[in-house]
Amino acid sequence: MQNSIQRISSNWTLGLKVFLPTFWFVFYGAIVLAFFVAPNGQLQVFGQANLKIAMLIFYLSGSIVIYFTLIPLKRVEFDDHFLYVSNFFTTIRIPWHNIKHLRDRKLLFLHIGTFTFKSPTRFGKQVTFIESRSLIKEFHLRAEDLLRE
């Protein structure tokens, strides 16, 4: 068996976890803020109360969705001894014997994986990640052997 570290999370993870939320909170938040602080006479669009409320509700609901779906995503790698989980600032390693199970599900065009652990880790009792379609098949084959050991 190999002992090199292999990534199983998708390359999309960085963009969806870091860049998309940053763009949403900063740029779209600035647009929504402009709707509320711009003088009413500046543009007729800024004076419409219904549009302001609709933009605020859209921003808040999008922020909630991003907070609960994209922010928790992690980068996941593995070798023969450990599962490596990173939030792009901190990386932890989790021994194979602490892994309870892996659940796969499909969400639109993404494949979402969730590791559940027997005991809590620094990132909690579960870790969610976007699976790389090409790398996850090999992982499942190796994981069966590694979890049996």
PDB file of N, CA, C and O in Angstrom, residues 2-33:
ATOM      1  N   GLN A   2       0.345   2.295  -0.585  1.00  0.00           N
ATOM      2  CA  GLN A   2       1.040   3.568  -0.627  1.00  0.00           C
ATOM      3  C   GLN A   2       0.971   4.243   0.730  1.00  0.00           C
ATOM      4  O   GLN A   2       0.096   3.981   1.522  1.00  0.00           O
ATOM      5  N   ASN A   3       1.923   5.125   0.958  1.00  0.00           N
ATOM      6  CA  ASN A   3       1.884   5.889   2.192  1.00  0.00           C
ATOM      7  C   ASN A   3       1.880   7.388   1.895  1.00  0.00           C
ATOM      8  O   ASN A   3       2.146   8.193   2.764  1.00  0.00           O
ATOM      9  N   SER A   4       1.608   7.776   0.665  1.00  0.00           N
ATOM     10  CA  SER A   4       1.569   9.192   0.323  1.00  0.00           C
ATOM     11  C   SER A   4       0.188   9.762   0.633  1.00  0.00           C
ATOM     12  O   SER A   4      -0.813   9.061   0.601  1.00  0.00           O
ATOM     13  N   ILE A   5       0.174  11.042   0.911  1.00  0.00           N
ATOM     14  CA  ILE A   5      -1.087  11.714   1.218  1.00  0.00           C
ATOM     15  C   ILE A   5      -1.828  11.989  -0.079  1.00  0.00           C
ATOM     16  O   ILE A   5      -1.254  12.516  -1.031  1.00  0.00           O
ATOM     17  N   GLN A   6      -3.115  11.631  -0.108  1.00  0.00           N
ATOM     18  CA  GLN A   6      -3.936  11.842  -1.293  1.00  0.00           C
ATOM     19  C   GLN A   6      -5.160  12.661  -0.928  1.00  0.00           C
ATOM     20  O   GLN A   6      -5.810  12.407   0.084  1.00  0.00           O
ATOM     21  N   ARG A   7      -5.451  13.613  -1.767  1.00  0.00           N
ATOM     22  CA  ARG A   7      -6.626  14.467  -1.566  1.00  0.00           C
ATOM     23  C   ARG A   7      -7.861  13.743  -2.075  1.00  0.00           C
ATOM     24  O   ARG A   7      -7.829  13.069  -3.087  1.00  0.00           O
ATOM     25  N   ILE A   8      -8.980  13.892  -1.351  1.00  0.00           N
ATOM     26  CA  ILE A   8     -10.250  13.334  -1.828  1.00  0.00           C
ATOM     27  C   ILE A   8     -11.313  14.416  -1.965  1.00  0.00           C
ATOM     28  O   ILE A   8     -12.379  14.169  -2.504  1.00  0.00           O
ATOM     29  N   SER A   9     -11.022  15.608  -1.487  1.00  0.00           N
ATOM     30  CA  SER A   9     -11.983  16.701  -1.645  1.00  0.00           C
ATOM     31  C   SER A   9     -11.737  17.392  -2.982  1.00  0.00           C
ATOM     32  O   SER A   9     -10.640  17.360  -3.534  1.00  0.00           O
ATOM     33  N   SER A  10     -12.757  18.022  -3.477  1.00  0.00           N
ATOM     34  CA  SER A  10     -12.724  18.652  -4.791  1.00  0.00           C
ATOM     35  C   SER A  10     -11.924  19.951  -4.775  1.00  0.00           C
ATOM     36  O   SER A  10     -11.779  20.612  -3.747  1.00  0.00           O
ATOM     37  N   ASN A  11     -11.429  20.326  -5.952  1.00  0.00           N
ATOM     38  CA  ASN A  11     -10.751  21.618  -6.106  1.00  0.00           C
ATOM     39  C   ASN A  11     -11.726  22.782  -5.932  1.00  0.00           C
ATOM     40  O   ASN A  11     -11.306  23.911  -5.710  1.00  0.00           O
ATOM     41  N   TRP A  12     -13.004  22.524  -6.039  1.00  0.00           N
ATOM     42  CA  TRP A  12     -14.032  23.554  -5.868  1.00  0.00           C
ATOM     43  C   TRP A  12     -14.138  24.025  -4.421  1.00  0.00           C
ATOM     44  O   TRP A  12     -14.723  25.060  -4.135  1.00  0.00           O
ATOM     45  N   THR A  13     -13.593  23.273  -3.493  1.00  0.00           N
ATOM     46  CA  THR A  13     -13.752  23.573  -2.070  1.00  0.00           C
ATOM     47  C   THR A  13     -13.251  24.966  -1.719  1.00  0.00           C
ATOM     48  O   THR A  13     -13.939  25.719  -1.029  1.00  0.00           O
ATOM     49  N   LEU A  14     -12.076  25.333  -2.180  1.00  0.00           N
ATOM     50  CA  LEU A  14     -11.516  26.643  -1.850  1.00  0.00           C
ATOM     51  C   LEU A  14     -12.408  27.765  -2.355  1.00  0.00           C
ATOM     52  O   LEU A  14     -12.709  28.714  -1.629  1.00  0.00           O
ATOM     53  N   GLY A  15     -12.867  27.664  -3.579  1.00  0.00           N
ATOM     54  CA  GLY A  15     -13.724  28.702  -4.136  1.00  0.00           C
ATOM     55  C   GLY A  15     -15.060  28.817  -3.438  1.00  0.00           C
ATOM     56  O   GLY A  15     -15.549  29.911  -3.171  1.00  0.00           O
ATOM     57  N   LEU A  16     -15.655  27.669  -3.130  1.00  0.00           N
ATOM     58  CA  LEU A  16     -16.972  27.690  -2.498  1.00  0.00           C
ATOM     59  C   LEU A  16     -16.908  28.032  -1.010  1.00  0.00           C
ATOM     60  O   LEU A  16     -17.850  28.588  -0.465  1.00  0.00           O
ATOM     61  N   LYS A  17     -15.810  27.711  -0.349  1.00  0.00           N
ATOM     62  CA  LYS A  17     -15.693  27.981   1.083  1.00  0.00           C
ATOM     63  C   LYS A  17     -15.161  29.381   1.365  1.00  0.00           C
ATOM     64  O   LYS A  17     -15.592  30.028   2.321  1.00  0.00           O
ATOM     65  N   VAL A  18     -14.239  29.866   0.552  1.00  0.00           N
ATOM     66  CA  VAL A  18     -13.575  31.136   0.837  1.00  0.00           C
ATOM     67  C   VAL A  18     -14.027  32.257  -0.091  1.00  0.00           C
ATOM     68  O   VAL A  18     -14.488  33.303   0.355  1.00  0.00           O
ATOM     69  N   PHE A  19     -13.894  32.056  -1.395  1.00  0.00           N
ATOM     70  CA  PHE A  19     -14.111  33.150  -2.331  1.00  0.00           C
ATOM     71  C   PHE A  19     -15.584  33.538  -2.504  1.00  0.00           C
ATOM     72  O   PHE A  19     -15.912  34.718  -2.499  1.00  0.00           O
ATOM     73  N   LEU A  20     -16.462  32.565  -2.669  1.00  0.00           N
ATOM     74  CA  LEU A  20     -17.882  32.883  -2.844  1.00  0.00           C
ATOM     75  C   LEU A  20     -18.471  33.582  -1.622  1.00  0.00           C
ATOM     76  O   LEU A  20     -19.121  34.625  -1.766  1.00  0.00           O
ATOM     77  N   PRO A  21     -18.249  33.068  -0.390  1.00  0.00           N
ATOM     78  CA  PRO A  21     -18.772  33.797   0.776  1.00  0.00           C
ATOM     79  C   PRO A  21     -18.172  35.198   0.924  1.00  0.00           C
ATOM     80  O   PRO A  21     -18.879  36.144   1.276  1.00  0.00           O
ATOM     81  N   THR A  22     -16.878  35.337   0.641  1.00  0.00           N
ATOM     82  CA  THR A  22     -16.255  36.667   0.722  1.00  0.00           C
ATOM     83  C   THR A  22     -16.915  37.624  -0.264  1.00  0.00           C
ATOM     84  O   THR A  22     -17.252  38.762   0.088  1.00  0.00           O
ATOM     85  N   PHE A  23     -17.098  37.167  -1.488  1.00  0.00           N
ATOM     86  CA  PHE A  23     -17.760  38.000  -2.496  1.00  0.00           C
ATOM     87  C   PHE A  23     -19.174  38.357  -2.052  1.00  0.00           C
ATOM     88  O   PHE A  23     -19.587  39.510  -2.148  1.00  0.00           O
ATOM     89  N   TRP A  24     -19.905  37.365  -1.560  1.00  0.00           N
ATOM     90  CA  TRP A  24     -21.292  37.597  -1.148  1.00  0.00           C
ATOM     91  C   TRP A  24     -21.367  38.616  -0.009  1.00  0.00           C
ATOM     92  O   TRP A  24     -22.087  39.598  -0.098  1.00  0.00           O
ATOM     93  N   PHE A  25     -20.637  38.376   1.066  1.00  0.00           N
ATOM     94  CA  PHE A  25     -20.733  39.232   2.247  1.00  0.00           C
ATOM     95  C   PHE A  25     -20.204  40.643   1.976  1.00  0.00           C
ATOM     96  O   PHE A  25     -20.799  41.614   2.430  1.00  0.00           O
ATOM     97  N   VAL A  26     -19.122  40.771   1.229  1.00  0.00           N
ATOM     98  CA  VAL A  26     -18.515  42.085   1.014  1.00  0.00           C
ATOM     99  C   VAL A  26     -19.226  42.853  -0.097  1.00  0.00           C
ATOM    100  O   VAL A  26     -19.732  43.955   0.130  1.00  0.00           O
ATOM    101  N   PHE A  27     -19.267  42.287  -1.291  1.00  0.00           N
ATOM    102  CA  PHE A  27     -19.777  43.054  -2.420  1.00  0.00           C
ATOM    103  C   PHE A  27     -21.299  43.163  -2.428  1.00  0.00           C
ATOM    104  O   PHE A  27     -21.848  44.248  -2.588  1.00  0.00           O
ATOM    105  N   TYR A  28     -21.979  42.072  -2.258  1.00  0.00           N
ATOM    106  CA  TYR A  28     -23.438  42.150  -2.252  1.00  0.00           C
ATOM    107  C   TYR A  28     -23.923  42.871  -1.000  1.00  0.00           C
ATOM    108  O   TYR A  28     -24.906  43.609  -1.035  1.00  0.00           O
ATOM    109  N   GLY A  29     -23.201  42.672   0.113  1.00  0.00           N
ATOM    110  CA  GLY A  29     -23.535  43.410   1.335  1.00  0.00           C
ATOM    111  C   GLY A  29     -23.376  44.907   1.141  1.00  0.00           C
ATOM    112  O   GLY A  29     -24.190  45.698   1.639  1.00  0.00           O
ATOM    113  N   ALA A  30     -22.353  45.324   0.398  1.00  0.00           N
ATOM    114  CA  ALA A  30     -22.152  46.748   0.115  1.00  0.00           C
ATOM    115  C   ALA A  30     -23.277  47.304  -0.755  1.00  0.00           C
ATOM    116  O   ALA A  30     -23.731  48.442  -0.557  1.00  0.00           O
ATOM    117  N   ILE A  31     -23.745  46.515  -1.694  1.00  0.00           N
ATOM    118  CA  ILE A  31     -24.854  46.957  -2.552  1.00  0.00           C
ATOM    119  C   ILE A  31     -26.122  47.132  -1.717  1.00  0.00           C
ATOM    120  O   ILE A  31     -26.839  48.125  -1.850  1.00  0.00           O
ATOM    121  N   VAL A  32     -26.389  46.169  -0.846  1.00  0.00           N
ATOM    122  CA  VAL A  32     -27.578  46.268   0.009  1.00  0.00           C
ATOM    123  C   VAL A  32     -27.448  47.471   0.938  1.00  0.00           C
ATOM    124  O   VAL A  32     -28.411  48.222   1.134  1.00  0.00           O
ATOM    125  N   LEU A  33     -26.267  47.685   1.488  1.00  0.00           N
ATOM    126  CA  LEU A  33     -26.035  48.834   2.355  1.00  0.00           C
ATOM    127  C   LEU A  33     -26.247  50.141   1.595  1.00  0.00           C
ATOM    128  O   LEU A  33     -26.840  51.089   2.124  1.00  0.00           O
TER     129      LEU A  33
END
